[in-house]
Coordinates of C-alpha atoms in Angstrom, one line a residue:
X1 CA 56.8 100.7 146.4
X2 CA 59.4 103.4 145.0
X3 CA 62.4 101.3 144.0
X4 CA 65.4 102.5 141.6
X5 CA 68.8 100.9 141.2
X6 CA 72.3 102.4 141.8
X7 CA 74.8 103.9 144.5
X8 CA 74.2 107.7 145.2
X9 CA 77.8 108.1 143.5
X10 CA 76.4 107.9 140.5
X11 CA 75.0 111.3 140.7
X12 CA 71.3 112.9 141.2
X13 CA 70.4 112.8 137.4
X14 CA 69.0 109.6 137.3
X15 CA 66.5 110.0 139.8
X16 CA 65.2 113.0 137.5
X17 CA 66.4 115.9 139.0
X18 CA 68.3 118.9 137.7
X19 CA 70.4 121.0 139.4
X20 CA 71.1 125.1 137.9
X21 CA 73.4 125.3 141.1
X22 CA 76.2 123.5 141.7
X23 CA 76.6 124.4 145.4
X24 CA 73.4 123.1 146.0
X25 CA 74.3 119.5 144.4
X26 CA 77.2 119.8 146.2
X27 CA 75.5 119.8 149.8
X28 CA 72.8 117.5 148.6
X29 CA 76.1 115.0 147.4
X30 CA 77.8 115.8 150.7
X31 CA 74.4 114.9 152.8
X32 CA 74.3 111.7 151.1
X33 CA 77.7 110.5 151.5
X34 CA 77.4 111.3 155.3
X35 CA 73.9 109.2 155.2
X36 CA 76.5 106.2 153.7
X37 CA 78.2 106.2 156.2
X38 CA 76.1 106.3 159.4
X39 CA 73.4 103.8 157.7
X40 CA 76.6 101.6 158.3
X41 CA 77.5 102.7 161.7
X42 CA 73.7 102.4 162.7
X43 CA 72.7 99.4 161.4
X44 CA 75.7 97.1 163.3
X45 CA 75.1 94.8 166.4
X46 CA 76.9 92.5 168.5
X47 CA 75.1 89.6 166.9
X48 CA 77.3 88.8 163.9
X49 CA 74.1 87.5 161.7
X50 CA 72.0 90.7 162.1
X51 CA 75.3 92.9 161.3
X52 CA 75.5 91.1 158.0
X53 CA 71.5 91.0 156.9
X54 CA 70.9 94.7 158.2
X55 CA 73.7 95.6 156.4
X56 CA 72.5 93.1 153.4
X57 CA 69.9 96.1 151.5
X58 CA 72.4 99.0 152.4
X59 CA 74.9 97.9 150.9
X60 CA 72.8 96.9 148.2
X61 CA 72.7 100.5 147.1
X62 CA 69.6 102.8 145.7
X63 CA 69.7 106.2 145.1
X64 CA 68.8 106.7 148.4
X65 CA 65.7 109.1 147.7
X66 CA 64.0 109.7 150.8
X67 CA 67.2 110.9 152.1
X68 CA 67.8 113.2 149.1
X69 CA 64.6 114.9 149.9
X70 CA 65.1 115.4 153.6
X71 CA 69.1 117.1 152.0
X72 CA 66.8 119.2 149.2
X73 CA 64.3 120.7 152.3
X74 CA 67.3 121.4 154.7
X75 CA 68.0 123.8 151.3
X76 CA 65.1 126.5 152.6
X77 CA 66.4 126.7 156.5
X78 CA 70.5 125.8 157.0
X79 CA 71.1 122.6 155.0
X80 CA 74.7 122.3 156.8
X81 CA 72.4 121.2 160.3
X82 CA 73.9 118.7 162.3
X83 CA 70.1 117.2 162.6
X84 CA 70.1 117.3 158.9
X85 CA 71.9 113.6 158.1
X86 CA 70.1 111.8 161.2
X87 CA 66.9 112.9 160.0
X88 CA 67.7 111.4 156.9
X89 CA 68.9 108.5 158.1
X90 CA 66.2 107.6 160.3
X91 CA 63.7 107.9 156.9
X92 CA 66.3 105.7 155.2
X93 CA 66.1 102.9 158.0
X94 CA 62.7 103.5 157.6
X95 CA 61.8 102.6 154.4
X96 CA 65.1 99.9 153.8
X97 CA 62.7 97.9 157.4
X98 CA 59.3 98.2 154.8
X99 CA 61.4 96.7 152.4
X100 CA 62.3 93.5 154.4
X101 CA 59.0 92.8 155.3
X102 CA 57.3 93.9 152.0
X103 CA 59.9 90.5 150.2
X104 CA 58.4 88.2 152.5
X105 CA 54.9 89.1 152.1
X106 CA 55.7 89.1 148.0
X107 CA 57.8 85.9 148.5
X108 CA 60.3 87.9 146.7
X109 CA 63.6 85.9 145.6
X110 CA 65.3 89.3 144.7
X111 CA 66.2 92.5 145.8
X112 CA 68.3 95.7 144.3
X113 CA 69.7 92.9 141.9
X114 CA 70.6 90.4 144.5
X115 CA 69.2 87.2 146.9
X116 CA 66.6 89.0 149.2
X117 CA 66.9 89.1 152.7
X118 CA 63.9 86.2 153.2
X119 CA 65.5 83.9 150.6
X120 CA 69.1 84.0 151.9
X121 CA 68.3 83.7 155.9
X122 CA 64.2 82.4 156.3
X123 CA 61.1 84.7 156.0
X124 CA 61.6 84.8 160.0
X125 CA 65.2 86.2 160.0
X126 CA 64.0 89.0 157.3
X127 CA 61.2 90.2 159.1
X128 CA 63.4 90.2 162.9
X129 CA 65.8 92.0 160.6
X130 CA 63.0 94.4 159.6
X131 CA 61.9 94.8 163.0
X132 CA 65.4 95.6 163.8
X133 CA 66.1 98.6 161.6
X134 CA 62.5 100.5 162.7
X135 CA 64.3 100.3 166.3
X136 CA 67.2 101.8 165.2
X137 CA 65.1 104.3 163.0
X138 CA 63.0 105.2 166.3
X139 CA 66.2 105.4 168.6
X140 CA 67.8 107.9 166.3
X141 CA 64.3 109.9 166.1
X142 CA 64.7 109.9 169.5
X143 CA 67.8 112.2 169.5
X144 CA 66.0 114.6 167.6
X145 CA 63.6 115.0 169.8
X146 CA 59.9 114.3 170.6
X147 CA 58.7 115.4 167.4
X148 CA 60.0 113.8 165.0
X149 CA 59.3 110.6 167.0
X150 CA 56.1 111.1 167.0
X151 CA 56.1 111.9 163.3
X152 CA 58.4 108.9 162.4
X153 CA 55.5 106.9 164.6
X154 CA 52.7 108.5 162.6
X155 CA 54.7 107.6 159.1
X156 CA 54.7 104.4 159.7
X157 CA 51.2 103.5 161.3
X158 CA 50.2 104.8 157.7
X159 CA 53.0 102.4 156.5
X160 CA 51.4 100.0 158.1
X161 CA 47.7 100.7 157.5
X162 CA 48.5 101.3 153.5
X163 CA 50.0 97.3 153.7
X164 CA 47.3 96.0 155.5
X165 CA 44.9 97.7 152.9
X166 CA 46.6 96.1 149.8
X167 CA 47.0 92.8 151.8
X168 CA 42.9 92.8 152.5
X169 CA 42.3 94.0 149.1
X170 CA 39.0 96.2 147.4
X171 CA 36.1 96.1 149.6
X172 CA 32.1 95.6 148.8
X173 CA 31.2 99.1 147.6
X174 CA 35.1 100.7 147.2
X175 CA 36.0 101.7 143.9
X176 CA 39.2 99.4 142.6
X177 CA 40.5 102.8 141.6
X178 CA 40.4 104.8 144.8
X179 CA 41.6 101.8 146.8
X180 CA 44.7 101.7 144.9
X181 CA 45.8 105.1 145.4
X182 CA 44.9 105.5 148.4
X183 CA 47.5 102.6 149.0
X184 CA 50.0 103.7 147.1
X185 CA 49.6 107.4 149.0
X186 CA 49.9 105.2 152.6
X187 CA 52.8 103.4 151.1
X188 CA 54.6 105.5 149.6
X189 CA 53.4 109.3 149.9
X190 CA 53.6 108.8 153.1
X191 CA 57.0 108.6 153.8
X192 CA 58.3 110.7 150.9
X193 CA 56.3 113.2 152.9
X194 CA 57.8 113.0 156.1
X195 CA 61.5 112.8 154.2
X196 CA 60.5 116.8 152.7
X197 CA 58.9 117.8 156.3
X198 CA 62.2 116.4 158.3
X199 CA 64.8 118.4 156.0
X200 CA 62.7 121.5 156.1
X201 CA 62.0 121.1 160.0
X202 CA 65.7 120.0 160.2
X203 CA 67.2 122.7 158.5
X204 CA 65.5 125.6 160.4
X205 CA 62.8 126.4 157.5
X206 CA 59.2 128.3 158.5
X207 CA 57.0 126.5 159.3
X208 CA 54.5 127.5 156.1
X209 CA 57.6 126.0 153.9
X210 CA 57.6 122.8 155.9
X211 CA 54.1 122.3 155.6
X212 CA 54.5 122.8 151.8
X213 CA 57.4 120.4 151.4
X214 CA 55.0 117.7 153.4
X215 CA 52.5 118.2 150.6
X216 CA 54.8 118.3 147.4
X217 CA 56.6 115.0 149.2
X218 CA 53.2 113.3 149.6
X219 CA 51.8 113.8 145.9
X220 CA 55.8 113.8 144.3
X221 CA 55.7 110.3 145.5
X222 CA 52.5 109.4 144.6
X223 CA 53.3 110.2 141.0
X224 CA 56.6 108.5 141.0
X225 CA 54.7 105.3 141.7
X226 CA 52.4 105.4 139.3
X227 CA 55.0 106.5 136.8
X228 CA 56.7 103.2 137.6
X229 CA 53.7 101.3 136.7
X230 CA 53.3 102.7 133.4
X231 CA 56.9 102.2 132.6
X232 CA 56.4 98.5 133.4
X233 CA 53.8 98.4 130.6
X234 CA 55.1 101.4 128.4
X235 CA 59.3 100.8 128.4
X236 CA 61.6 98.3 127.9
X237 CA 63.5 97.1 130.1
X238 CA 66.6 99.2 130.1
X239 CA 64.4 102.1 130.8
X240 CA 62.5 100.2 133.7
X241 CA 65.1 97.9 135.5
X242 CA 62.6 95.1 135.0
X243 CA 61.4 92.9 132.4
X244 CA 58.3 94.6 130.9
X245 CA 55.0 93.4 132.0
X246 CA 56.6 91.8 135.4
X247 CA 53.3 93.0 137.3
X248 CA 50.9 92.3 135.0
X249 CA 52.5 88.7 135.3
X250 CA 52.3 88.6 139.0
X251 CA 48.6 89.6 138.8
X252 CA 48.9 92.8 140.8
X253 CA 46.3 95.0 139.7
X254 CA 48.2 98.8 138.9
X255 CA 47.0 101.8 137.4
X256 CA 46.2 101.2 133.0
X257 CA 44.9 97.8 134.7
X258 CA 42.3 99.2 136.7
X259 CA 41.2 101.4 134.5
X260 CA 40.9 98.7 131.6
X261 CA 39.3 96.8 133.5
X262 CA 37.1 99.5 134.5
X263 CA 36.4 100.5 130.7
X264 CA 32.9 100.0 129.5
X265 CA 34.9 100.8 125.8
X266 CA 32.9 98.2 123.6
X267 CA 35.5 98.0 120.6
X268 CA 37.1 95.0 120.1
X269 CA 40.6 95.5 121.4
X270 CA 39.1 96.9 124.9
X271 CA 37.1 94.1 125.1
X272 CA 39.1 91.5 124.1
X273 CA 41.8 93.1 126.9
X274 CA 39.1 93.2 129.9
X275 CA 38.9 89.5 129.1
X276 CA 42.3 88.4 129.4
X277 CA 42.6 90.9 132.9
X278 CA 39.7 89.5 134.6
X279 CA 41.2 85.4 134.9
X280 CA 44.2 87.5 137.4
X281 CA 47.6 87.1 136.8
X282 CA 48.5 86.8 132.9
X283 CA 51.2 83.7 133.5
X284 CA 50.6 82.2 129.6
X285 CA 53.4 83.7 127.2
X286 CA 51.1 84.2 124.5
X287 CA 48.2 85.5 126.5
X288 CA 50.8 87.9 128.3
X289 CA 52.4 89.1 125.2
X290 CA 48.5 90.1 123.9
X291 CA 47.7 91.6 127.1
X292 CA 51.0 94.0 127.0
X293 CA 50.4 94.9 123.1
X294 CA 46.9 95.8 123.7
X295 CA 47.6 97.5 127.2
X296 CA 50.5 99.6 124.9
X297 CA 47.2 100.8 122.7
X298 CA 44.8 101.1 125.1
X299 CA 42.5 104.5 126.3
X300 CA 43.5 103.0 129.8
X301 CA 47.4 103.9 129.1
X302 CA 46.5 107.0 127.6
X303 CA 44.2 108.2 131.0
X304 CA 46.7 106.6 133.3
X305 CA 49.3 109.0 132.1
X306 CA 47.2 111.9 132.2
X307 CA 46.8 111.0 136.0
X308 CA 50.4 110.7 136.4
X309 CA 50.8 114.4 134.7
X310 CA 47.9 115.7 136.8
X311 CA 49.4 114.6 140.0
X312 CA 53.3 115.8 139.1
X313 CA 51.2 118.8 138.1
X314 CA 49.8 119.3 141.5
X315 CA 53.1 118.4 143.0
X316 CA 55.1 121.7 141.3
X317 CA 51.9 123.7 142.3
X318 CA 52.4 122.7 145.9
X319 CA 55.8 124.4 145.6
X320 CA 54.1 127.7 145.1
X321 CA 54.4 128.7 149.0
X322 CA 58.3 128.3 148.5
X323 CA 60.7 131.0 148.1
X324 CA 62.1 131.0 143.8
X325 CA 66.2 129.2 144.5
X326 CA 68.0 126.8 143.0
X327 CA 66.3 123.8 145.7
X328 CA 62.9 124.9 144.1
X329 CA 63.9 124.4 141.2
X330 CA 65.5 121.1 141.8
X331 CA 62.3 120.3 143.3
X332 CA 60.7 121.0 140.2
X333 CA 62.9 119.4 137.8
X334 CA 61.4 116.1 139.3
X335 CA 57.7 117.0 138.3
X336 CA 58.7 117.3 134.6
X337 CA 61.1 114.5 134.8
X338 CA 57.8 111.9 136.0
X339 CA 55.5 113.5 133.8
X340 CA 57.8 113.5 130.9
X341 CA 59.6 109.6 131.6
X342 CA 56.2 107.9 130.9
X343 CA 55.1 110.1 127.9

């Protein structure tokens, strides 16, 4: 679900975070070139063709964010841990198999800016692929012991259970609302999550401050999703990385949707929106361009990023438990960057 463009050598501030302490950049940098390298190493085989298409996303790029949560945790115990760059690999694999299998369940034709996996080699060879990387990913857990395969196990039956929820949809009697985060926390929190618990497990931390990494990765990712859907509505597309109004177009139903179409507002505008949202996905030009000016203006943006503050709110009070350094405030940095990037 997360998705952002870019190599981790173009430094930490695009992802939103800001660093008072250079040292600490510097180990978080240092942790994420090492991650380069061994996604390389771990992804190759003796079979040519799954060398090239495992190594087809990481080379791709990404700023590589599950990883640079697992370096930012290591901060609270001994961040120079030789368990420190597996464990972040192994989150890494994780979520680059999700996103093989997530492009042939969208039908996707692109990914990170180039042909996706499915659409170069076959929706079969792209979800082998995927298959692939969450053995590597479990194999590596595996050399850091017991726990964190059973945690890497755990992430990704929630993985698993968030996909099958969006893929079966709202049922009789759920609220549209709660089904969608509670996706978005499967499919994303929950892996964020276990990036924050590995570096703080990884890294030697108490075992409070690991818990309260778990919970500030869980609800930072929640909110970074559902910044990303307001900024396809809100932004342009420099700011985004994608033409404006791409979900709304493809019909799937995020945040300021669900609550317009939720709205019993009976002004014109709110009305007039409900009705263009309720025939699915808005393919007409002139219907989509109505829908996105109206959505721009609507109550339903307006409460959608007062959700978004409320949960990078709850994110930096989850940080409370953690000793006041320079990772902390990092940490923190990232709340006011997602509550602030949609405003």
């Amino acid at each position: 679900m997360v998705e952002s463009v870019g190599r981790p050598a173009d430094g930490l501030t695009g992802i939103g975070l800001d660093f008072v302490d250079e040292k600490v950049e510097a180990s978080a940098l240092a942790v994420l070139a090492s991650v380069e390298t061994e996604l390389l190493a771990s992804v190759a085989s003796a079979d040519p063709l799954v060398t090239e298409a495992a190594r087809h996303l990481v080379e791709a790029g990404g700023k590589r964010f599950r990883p640079l949560l697992v370096a930012l945790g290591a901060q609270f115990g001994d961040p120079t841990s030789e368990f420190v760059v597996p464990a972040a690999v192994v989150m890494e694999l994780t979520h680059l198999a999700t996103l093989y299998h997530d492009d042939v369940m969208d039908e996707a034709l692109v990914r990170r800016g180039a042909p996706s996996a499915n659409s170069r080699w076959t929706n079969s060879v792209a979800i082998l692929v995927g298959d692939y990387l969450f053995a590597r990913a479990a194999d590596i857990a595996a050399d850091l012991g017991p726990e964190a395969v059973r945690l890497q196990a755990r992430t990704f039956a929630r993985l698993v259970h968030g996909q099958i929820a969006e893929t079966v949809g709202v049922r009789a009697g759920e609220d549209p609302v709660a089904h969608y985060l509670n996706v978005i926390g499967e499919k994303t929190g929950s892996l964020i999550a276990t990036s924050a618990r590995f570096g703080g497990m990884f890294g030697g931390a108490p075992e409070a401050h690991v818990e309260a990494l778990a919970r500030y990765g869980e609800t930072i990712g929640v909110a970074f999703q559902l910044s990303d859907d307001l900024l396809d509505i809100a932004s342009d597309s420099v700011q985004s990385g994608k033409t404006p109004g791409t979900d709304l177009r493809e019909g799937v139903p995020t945040l300021p949707v669900l609550y317009a179409l939720a709205s019993d507002d009976d002004d014109a505008a709110s009305v007039r929106l409900r009705e263009i949202l309720s025939v699915g996905p808005v393919t007409d030009d002139a219907l989509h361009a109505e829908a996105l000016g109206l959505l721009r203006e609507s109550p339903a943006l307006k409460r959608a990023r007062e959700t978004v503050r409320s949960y990078a709110e709850d994110a930096r009070e989850q940080l409370t438990p953690l000793p006041s350094c320079s990772a902390r405030q990092a940490l923190e940095s990232l709340c006011d960057f997602i509550a602030d990037r949609t405003s």
